[in-house]
Amino acid sequence: MGTRTYAQAAAAGIWASGAKHVGYIPSVTVAPVIQALVETDGGRDGVSEHVTPLSREEEAVGVLGALPLAGSFGAVVMQDNGFGNNLTALTTFSVSYHLPLLIVANTRGSLGEYNSMIHSISQHVPPILRTLGIPVVELDRRSSVDDWHDVIAEAGTHAVMTYRPVVVLASFWNTDGKVA
Amino acid sequence: MRRIEALAHLVELTEHDPLVVTCAATSRELASLADRDNHLYLLDSMGLVGSVATGLAIAVDGSDVRKVIGIEGDGSLLMNPNVLPTGGYLAPDRLLMVLLDNRVYGSTAGLPTYADRVDLGALAAASGWTVGTADDEASLRAEFARLAETPGPALLHVRIEAGNAADIAKLLVDPVSITLRFTAWLTARLPRPAA
Ligand SMILES: [Mg+2]
């Protein structure tokens, strides 16, 4: 337990949330999370039976957000600047149809960010999501590896219990991971 | 063939299949013909039919569900054309998309789509889908029957006339009622918790 990385803890938390399938949109920051998800699912090179690359955040909401209609549950791993791409799908589908979905996104809008352009969207993601009534839980350097695991797992439970998408925003700055 | 005529055949062909239907006129016209528990109307999610059907096709793998069927329009598919490469890449066995192509945004003032100049069926084929085409009622039924038995992502490209049926009521339902009805119907057909 004590030797795992924040990324490994995040991946374990996603499986512990009850997610049966994970879709991801690549980013360098979440690549270690994806690698840990794939490895723990018996795959390699970014793909396994239950871990799937996708090309845009909007379709991720459609593909993984649909699983509860079949009695299952899914998770999306992405970067926070992609919420500009998927807000319409999140609101008109997941929120309106009361479909649980766990989204774990790394943040690019604060400490450690070098890119002022990505900051322009990422900085505003938490208030945008909260304005839409989508619960946001934030993680950063101040809590332990085990806390990241537990928060992500419970966020999935919260999504299922409330029949809504729940977003975990994870800042890797000053953890053992990297921002970008 | 008009859209509502194509839908009348699809209603007959899909009584036991999960059906994900694109918004506005297509959902309304389908519901006016038959409003069944196996219909998942996406009331305002343009372009999402293929993604939702892909997720469901993954979820029903290993069950007795032969195909998850998406009914999509050309304009809606062009709002999320990722559906084609993603479906081809993930290649779920039980995915069948019926593309009702009238070359216009039928629910949006009949403005033109790209479908005049871009062959959406060829795009699907290039992405690895098995593609069938239909331009009349006989070919629609024959190709549907063939593709429903073809493993892997399949797309039935149906050429239809532009225009909406007259005097069709709006679908003014709370989406969660669709969720509850469709989920109960589908999960009753799945032998175990879906993965
Ligand atoms: Mg059209």
CSV table of N, CA, C and O in Angstrom, one decimal, chain A residues 20-21 24 46-47 49-73 88-94 96-99 163, chain B residues 40-48 50-56 58-60 79-80 82-83 85-86 89-90 174-176 178-179 182-184 186-187 190 192-195:
chain,number,residue,atom,x,y,z
A,20,LYS,N,-17.1,-1.1,-14.4
A,20,LYS,CA,-16.8,-2.4,-15.2
A,20,LYS,C,-16.1,-2.1,-16.4
A,20,LYS,O,-15.5,-3.0,-17.0
A,21,HIS,N,-16.1,-0.9,-16.9
A,21,HIS,CA,-15.4,-0.5,-18.2
A,21,HIS,C,-15.0,0.9,-18.0
A,21,HIS,O,-15.7,1.7,-17.4
A,24,TYR,N,-10.9,6.2,-22.0
A,24,TYR,CA,-10.1,7.3,-21.7
A,24,TYR,C,-9.8,8.1,-22.9
A,24,TYR,O,-9.8,7.6,-24.0
A,46,GLY,N,-1.7,0.4,-23.5
A,46,GLY,CA,-2.8,1.3,-23.5
A,46,GLY,C,-4.2,0.7,-23.8
A,46,GLY,O,-5.2,1.4,-23.8
A,47,VAL,N,-4.2,-0.6,-23.9
A,47,VAL,CA,-5.5,-1.3,-24.2
A,47,VAL,C,-5.6,-2.6,-23.4
A,47,VAL,O,-4.7,-3.3,-23.3
A,49,GLU,N,-9.0,-5.5,-22.0
A,49,GLU,CA,-10.4,-5.9,-22.3
A,49,GLU,C,-11.4,-4.9,-21.8
A,49,GLU,O,-12.4,-4.6,-22.5
A,50,HIS,N,-11.2,-4.3,-20.7
A,50,HIS,CA,-12.1,-3.3,-20.1
A,50,HIS,C,-11.7,-1.9,-20.0
A,50,HIS,O,-12.3,-1.1,-19.4
A,51,VAL,N,-10.6,-1.6,-20.7
A,51,VAL,CA,-10.0,-0.3,-20.8
A,51,VAL,C,-9.9,0.1,-22.2
A,51,VAL,O,-9.1,-0.5,-23.0
A,52,THR,N,-10.5,1.2,-22.6
A,52,THR,CA,-10.7,1.5,-24.0
A,52,THR,C,-10.3,2.9,-24.4
A,52,THR,O,-10.8,3.9,-23.7
A,53,PRO,N,-9.4,3.1,-25.4
A,53,PRO,CA,-9.2,4.5,-25.8
A,53,PRO,C,-10.3,5.1,-26.6
A,53,PRO,O,-11.0,4.3,-27.3
A,54,LEU,N,-10.6,6.4,-26.4
A,54,LEU,CA,-11.6,7.0,-27.2
A,54,LEU,C,-11.0,8.3,-27.7
A,54,LEU,O,-10.0,8.8,-27.2
A,55,SER,N,-11.6,8.9,-28.7
A,55,SER,CA,-11.0,10.1,-29.3
A,55,SER,C,-11.5,11.4,-28.9
A,55,SER,O,-10.9,12.5,-29.2
A,56,ARG,N,-12.6,11.4,-28.2
A,56,ARG,CA,-13.2,12.7,-27.7
A,56,ARG,C,-14.0,12.5,-26.5
A,56,ARG,O,-14.7,11.5,-26.3
A,57,GLU,N,-14.1,13.6,-25.7
A,57,GLU,CA,-14.7,13.5,-24.4
A,57,GLU,C,-16.3,13.3,-24.5
A,57,GLU,O,-16.9,12.7,-23.7
A,58,GLU,N,-16.8,13.8,-25.6
A,58,GLU,CA,-18.2,13.8,-25.8
A,58,GLU,C,-18.7,12.3,-26.1
A,58,GLU,O,-19.7,11.8,-25.5
A,59,GLU,N,-17.9,11.6,-26.9
A,59,GLU,CA,-18.3,10.2,-27.1
A,59,GLU,C,-18.1,9.4,-25.9
A,59,GLU,O,-18.8,8.4,-25.7
A,60,ALA,N,-17.1,9.7,-25.1
A,60,ALA,CA,-16.9,9.0,-23.8
A,60,ALA,C,-18.1,9.0,-23.0
A,60,ALA,O,-18.5,8.0,-22.3
A,61,VAL,N,-18.8,10.2,-22.9
A,61,VAL,CA,-20.0,10.3,-22.1
A,61,VAL,C,-21.1,9.3,-22.7
A,61,VAL,O,-21.8,8.7,-22.0
A,62,GLY,N,-21.2,9.3,-24.0
A,62,GLY,CA,-22.2,8.4,-24.6
A,62,GLY,C,-21.9,6.9,-24.4
A,62,GLY,O,-22.7,6.2,-24.0
A,63,VAL,N,-20.6,6.5,-24.6
A,63,VAL,CA,-20.3,5.1,-24.6
A,63,VAL,C,-20.3,4.6,-23.1
A,63,VAL,O,-21.0,3.6,-22.8
A,64,LEU,N,-19.6,5.3,-22.2
A,64,LEU,CA,-19.5,4.8,-20.8
A,64,LEU,C,-20.8,5.2,-20.1
A,64,LEU,O,-21.2,4.5,-19.2
A,65,GLY,N,-21.4,6.4,-20.4
A,65,GLY,CA,-22.6,6.8,-19.7
A,65,GLY,C,-23.8,5.9,-20.0
A,65,GLY,O,-24.8,5.9,-19.3
A,66,ALA,N,-23.7,5.1,-21.1
A,66,ALA,CA,-24.8,4.2,-21.4
A,66,ALA,C,-24.9,3.0,-20.6
A,66,ALA,O,-25.9,2.3,-20.6
A,67,LEU,N,-23.8,2.6,-20.0
A,67,LEU,CA,-23.7,1.3,-19.3
A,67,LEU,C,-24.8,1.1,-18.3
A,67,LEU,O,-25.3,-0.1,-18.2
A,68,PRO,N,-25.2,2.1,-17.5
A,68,PRO,CA,-26.2,1.8,-16.5
A,68,PRO,C,-27.6,1.4,-17.1
A,68,PRO,O,-28.4,0.7,-16.5
A,69,LEU,N,-27.8,1.7,-18.4
A,69,LEU,CA,-29.0,1.3,-19.1
A,69,LEU,C,-29.0,-0.2,-19.2
A,69,LEU,O,-30.1,-0.8,-19.5
A,70,ALA,N,-27.9,-0.8,-19.1
A,70,ALA,CA,-27.7,-2.3,-19.2
A,70,ALA,C,-27.4,-2.9,-17.8
A,70,ALA,O,-26.9,-4.0,-17.7
A,71,GLY,N,-27.6,-2.1,-16.8
A,71,GLY,CA,-27.3,-2.6,-15.4
A,71,GLY,C,-25.9,-2.5,-15.0
A,71,GLY,O,-25.5,-3.1,-14.0
A,72,SER,N,-25.1,-1.9,-15.8
A,72,SER,CA,-23.6,-1.8,-15.5
A,72,SER,C,-23.2,-0.4,-15.2
A,72,SER,O,-24.1,0.5,-15.0
A,73,PHE,N,-21.9,-0.1,-15.1
A,73,PHE,CA,-21.4,1.2,-14.6
A,73,PHE,C,-20.1,1.4,-15.2
A,73,PHE,O,-19.2,0.5,-15.3
A,88,THR,N,-22.5,19.3,-23.2
A,88,THR,CA,-23.8,19.1,-23.8
A,88,THR,C,-24.2,17.6,-23.6
A,88,THR,O,-25.4,17.3,-23.2
A,89,ALA,N,-23.3,16.7,-23.8
A,89,ALA,CA,-23.6,15.3,-23.7
A,89,ALA,C,-23.9,15.0,-22.2
A,89,ALA,O,-24.8,14.3,-21.8
A,90,LEU,N,-23.0,15.6,-21.3
A,90,LEU,CA,-23.2,15.4,-19.9
A,90,LEU,C,-24.6,15.8,-19.4
A,90,LEU,O,-25.2,15.1,-18.6
A,91,THR,N,-25.0,17.0,-19.8
A,91,THR,CA,-26.2,17.6,-19.3
A,91,THR,C,-27.5,16.9,-20.0
A,91,THR,O,-28.4,16.6,-19.3
A,92,THR,N,-27.4,16.8,-21.3
A,92,THR,CA,-28.7,16.3,-22.0
A,92,THR,C,-28.8,14.8,-21.9
A,92,THR,O,-29.9,14.3,-22.1
A,93,PHE,N,-27.7,14.1,-21.6
A,93,PHE,CA,-27.8,12.7,-21.5
A,93,PHE,C,-27.6,12.2,-20.0
A,93,PHE,O,-28.6,11.9,-19.4
A,94,SER,N,-26.4,12.3,-19.5
A,94,SER,CA,-26.2,11.7,-18.2
A,94,SER,C,-27.1,12.4,-17.1
A,94,SER,O,-27.7,11.7,-16.3
A,96,SER,N,-29.8,14.4,-17.5
A,96,SER,CA,-31.2,14.4,-17.8
A,96,SER,C,-31.8,13.0,-17.7
A,96,SER,O,-33.0,12.9,-17.3
A,97,TYR,N,-31.1,12.0,-18.0
A,97,TYR,CA,-31.6,10.6,-18.0
A,97,TYR,C,-31.2,9.9,-16.6
A,97,TYR,O,-31.5,8.7,-16.5
A,98,HIS,N,-30.6,10.7,-15.7
A,98,HIS,CA,-30.3,10.1,-14.4
A,98,HIS,C,-29.4,8.9,-14.5
A,98,HIS,O,-29.8,7.8,-13.9
A,99,LEU,N,-28.3,9.1,-15.2
A,99,LEU,CA,-27.4,7.9,-15.4
A,99,LEU,C,-26.1,8.2,-14.7
A,99,LEU,O,-25.4,9.1,-14.9
A,163,TYR,N,-27.6,8.5,-8.9
A,163,TYR,CA,-28.1,8.4,-10.3
A,163,TYR,C,-27.6,9.6,-11.1
A,163,TYR,O,-28.4,10.2,-11.9
B,40,LEU,N,-35.2,3.6,-26.7
B,40,LEU,CA,-34.5,4.7,-26.0
B,40,LEU,C,-34.4,5.9,-26.8
B,40,LEU,O,-33.6,6.0,-27.8
B,41,TYR,N,-35.3,6.9,-26.6
B,41,TYR,CA,-35.3,8.1,-27.4
B,41,TYR,C,-34.3,9.1,-26.7
B,41,TYR,O,-34.4,9.4,-25.6
B,42,LEU,N,-33.3,9.5,-27.5
B,42,LEU,CA,-32.4,10.5,-27.1
B,42,LEU,C,-33.0,11.9,-27.5
B,42,LEU,O,-32.8,12.3,-28.6
B,43,LEU,N,-33.6,12.5,-26.6
B,43,LEU,CA,-34.5,13.7,-26.9
B,43,LEU,C,-33.7,14.9,-27.3
B,43,LEU,O,-34.2,15.7,-28.1
B,44,ASP,N,-32.5,15.1,-26.9
B,44,ASP,CA,-31.7,16.3,-27.2
B,44,ASP,C,-30.2,16.1,-27.3
B,44,ASP,O,-29.5,17.0,-27.1
B,45,SER,N,-29.8,14.9,-27.5
B,45,SER,CA,-28.4,14.6,-27.6
B,45,SER,C,-27.9,14.4,-29.0
B,45,SER,O,-27.7,13.2,-29.4
B,46,MET,N,-27.8,15.4,-29.8
B,46,MET,CA,-27.4,15.3,-31.2
B,46,MET,C,-26.1,14.5,-31.3
B,46,MET,O,-25.1,14.8,-30.6
B,47,GLY,N,-26.1,13.5,-32.2
B,47,GLY,CA,-24.8,12.8,-32.5
B,47,GLY,C,-24.5,11.7,-31.5
B,47,GLY,O,-23.5,11.0,-31.7
B,48,LEU,N,-25.3,11.6,-30.5
B,48,LEU,CA,-24.8,10.6,-29.4
B,48,LEU,C,-25.4,9.2,-29.6
B,48,LEU,O,-25.0,8.3,-28.9
B,50,GLY,N,-24.9,6.9,-31.9
B,50,GLY,CA,-23.9,5.8,-32.1
B,50,GLY,C,-23.0,5.5,-30.9
B,50,GLY,O,-22.6,4.4,-30.7
B,51,SER,N,-22.7,6.6,-30.2
B,51,SER,CA,-21.9,6.3,-29.0
B,51,SER,C,-22.6,5.5,-27.9
B,51,SER,O,-22.1,4.6,-27.3
B,52,VAL,N,-23.9,5.9,-27.7
B,52,VAL,CA,-24.7,5.2,-26.7
B,52,VAL,C,-24.9,3.7,-27.2
B,52,VAL,O,-24.8,2.8,-26.4
B,53,ALA,N,-25.2,3.5,-28.5
B,53,ALA,CA,-25.4,2.2,-29.0
B,53,ALA,C,-24.1,1.4,-28.9
B,53,ALA,O,-24.1,0.2,-28.6
B,54,THR,N,-23.0,2.0,-29.1
B,54,THR,CA,-21.7,1.3,-28.9
B,54,THR,C,-21.5,0.9,-27.5
B,54,THR,O,-21.1,-0.3,-27.2
B,55,GLY,N,-21.7,1.8,-26.5
B,55,GLY,CA,-21.6,1.4,-25.1
B,55,GLY,C,-22.5,0.2,-24.7
B,55,GLY,O,-22.1,-0.7,-24.1
B,56,LEU,N,-23.8,0.3,-25.2
B,56,LEU,CA,-24.7,-0.8,-24.9
B,56,LEU,C,-24.3,-2.1,-25.6
B,56,LEU,O,-24.5,-3.2,-25.1
B,58,ILE,N,-21.3,-3.1,-26.2
B,58,ILE,CA,-20.3,-3.7,-25.3
B,58,ILE,C,-20.9,-4.3,-24.1
B,58,ILE,O,-20.5,-5.4,-23.7
B,59,ALA,N,-21.9,-3.6,-23.5
B,59,ALA,CA,-22.5,-4.1,-22.3
B,59,ALA,C,-23.3,-5.4,-22.5
B,59,ALA,O,-23.4,-6.2,-21.5
B,60,VAL,N,-23.9,-5.6,-23.6
B,60,VAL,CA,-24.7,-6.8,-23.8
B,60,VAL,C,-23.9,-8.0,-24.4
B,60,VAL,O,-24.5,-9.0,-24.8
B,79,MET,N,-22.6,15.3,-36.7
B,79,MET,CA,-22.2,16.1,-35.5
B,79,MET,C,-21.3,15.3,-34.6
B,79,MET,O,-20.7,15.9,-33.6
B,80,ASN,N,-21.2,14.0,-34.8
B,80,ASN,CA,-20.2,13.2,-34.0
B,80,ASN,C,-19.8,12.0,-34.8
B,80,ASN,O,-20.0,10.9,-34.5
B,82,ASN,N,-17.1,10.7,-35.0
B,82,ASN,CA,-16.2,9.8,-34.3
B,82,ASN,C,-16.8,8.4,-34.1
B,82,ASN,O,-16.1,7.4,-33.9
B,83,VAL,N,-18.2,8.4,-34.1
B,83,VAL,CA,-18.9,7.1,-34.0
B,83,VAL,C,-18.3,6.1,-34.9
B,83,VAL,O,-18.2,4.9,-34.6
B,85,PRO,N,-15.1,5.7,-36.7
B,85,PRO,CA,-13.8,5.1,-36.3
B,85,PRO,C,-13.9,4.4,-35.0
B,85,PRO,O,-13.2,3.4,-34.8
B,86,THR,N,-14.6,5.0,-34.0
B,86,THR,CA,-14.6,4.3,-32.7
B,86,THR,C,-15.3,3.0,-32.8
B,86,THR,O,-14.8,2.0,-32.2
B,89,TYR,N,-13.0,0.6,-34.5
B,89,TYR,CA,-11.9,0.2,-33.7
B,89,TYR,C,-12.3,-0.8,-32.6
B,89,TYR,O,-11.7,-1.8,-32.4
B,90,LEU,N,-13.3,-0.4,-31.8
B,90,LEU,CA,-13.8,-1.3,-30.7
B,90,LEU,C,-14.5,-2.5,-31.2
B,90,LEU,O,-14.4,-3.6,-30.6
B,174,ASP,N,-40.5,13.1,-19.4
B,174,ASP,CA,-39.3,13.3,-18.6
B,174,ASP,C,-38.4,12.2,-19.0
B,174,ASP,O,-38.7,11.0,-19.0
B,175,PRO,N,-37.1,12.6,-19.4
B,175,PRO,CA,-36.2,11.5,-19.8
B,175,PRO,C,-36.0,10.4,-18.9
B,175,PRO,O,-35.8,9.2,-19.3
B,176,VAL,N,-36.1,10.7,-17.6
B,176,VAL,CA,-35.9,9.6,-16.6
B,176,VAL,C,-36.9,8.5,-16.7
B,176,VAL,O,-36.7,7.3,-16.4
B,178,ILE,N,-38.0,7.4,-19.6
B,178,ILE,CA,-37.5,6.6,-20.6
B,178,ILE,C,-36.4,5.7,-20.1
B,178,ILE,O,-36.3,4.5,-20.4
B,179,THR,N,-35.5,6.2,-19.2
B,179,THR,CA,-34.5,5.4,-18.6
B,179,THR,C,-35.0,4.3,-17.8
B,179,THR,O,-34.6,3.1,-18.0
B,182,PHE,N,-36.7,1.6,-20.3
B,182,PHE,CA,-35.8,0.9,-21.2
B,182,PHE,C,-34.9,0.0,-20.3
B,182,PHE,O,-34.6,-1.1,-20.7
B,183,THR,N,-34.4,0.5,-19.2
B,183,THR,CA,-33.5,-0.3,-18.4
B,183,THR,C,-34.2,-1.5,-17.9
B,183,THR,O,-33.6,-2.6,-17.9
B,184,ALA,N,-35.4,-1.4,-17.4
B,184,ALA,CA,-36.1,-2.6,-17.0
B,184,ALA,C,-36.3,-3.6,-18.1
B,184,ALA,O,-36.1,-4.8,-17.9
B,186,LEU,N,-34.4,-3.9,-20.8
B,186,LEU,CA,-33.1,-4.5,-21.3
B,186,LEU,C,-32.5,-5.4,-20.2
B,186,LEU,O,-32.1,-6.6,-20.6
B,187,THR,N,-32.5,-5.0,-19.0
B,187,THR,CA,-31.8,-5.8,-17.9
B,187,THR,C,-32.5,-7.2,-17.7
B,187,THR,O,-31.9,-8.1,-17.4
B,190,LEU,N,-30.8,-9.7,-19.9
B,190,LEU,CA,-29.4,-10.0,-19.6
B,190,LEU,C,-29.3,-11.0,-18.5
B,190,LEU,O,-29.9,-10.8,-17.5
B,192,ARG,N,-26.9,-11.8,-16.6
B,192,ARG,CA,-26.0,-11.6,-15.5
B,192,ARG,C,-25.6,-10.1,-15.5
B,192,ARG,O,-25.9,-9.4,-16.5
B,193,PRO,N,-25.1,-9.5,-14.4
B,193,PRO,CA,-24.6,-8.2,-14.5
B,193,PRO,C,-23.7,-7.9,-15.7
B,193,PRO,O,-22.8,-8.7,-15.9
B,194,ALA,N,-24.0,-7.0,-16.5
B,194,ALA,CA,-23.2,-6.7,-17.7
B,194,ALA,C,-21.9,-6.2,-17.4
B,194,ALA,O,-21.7,-5.5,-16.4
B,195,ALA,N,-20.9,-6.4,-18.2
B,195,ALA,CA,-19.6,-5.9,-18.1
B,195,ALA,C,-19.3,-4.8,-19.1
B,195,ALA,O,-20.0,-4.7,-20.0
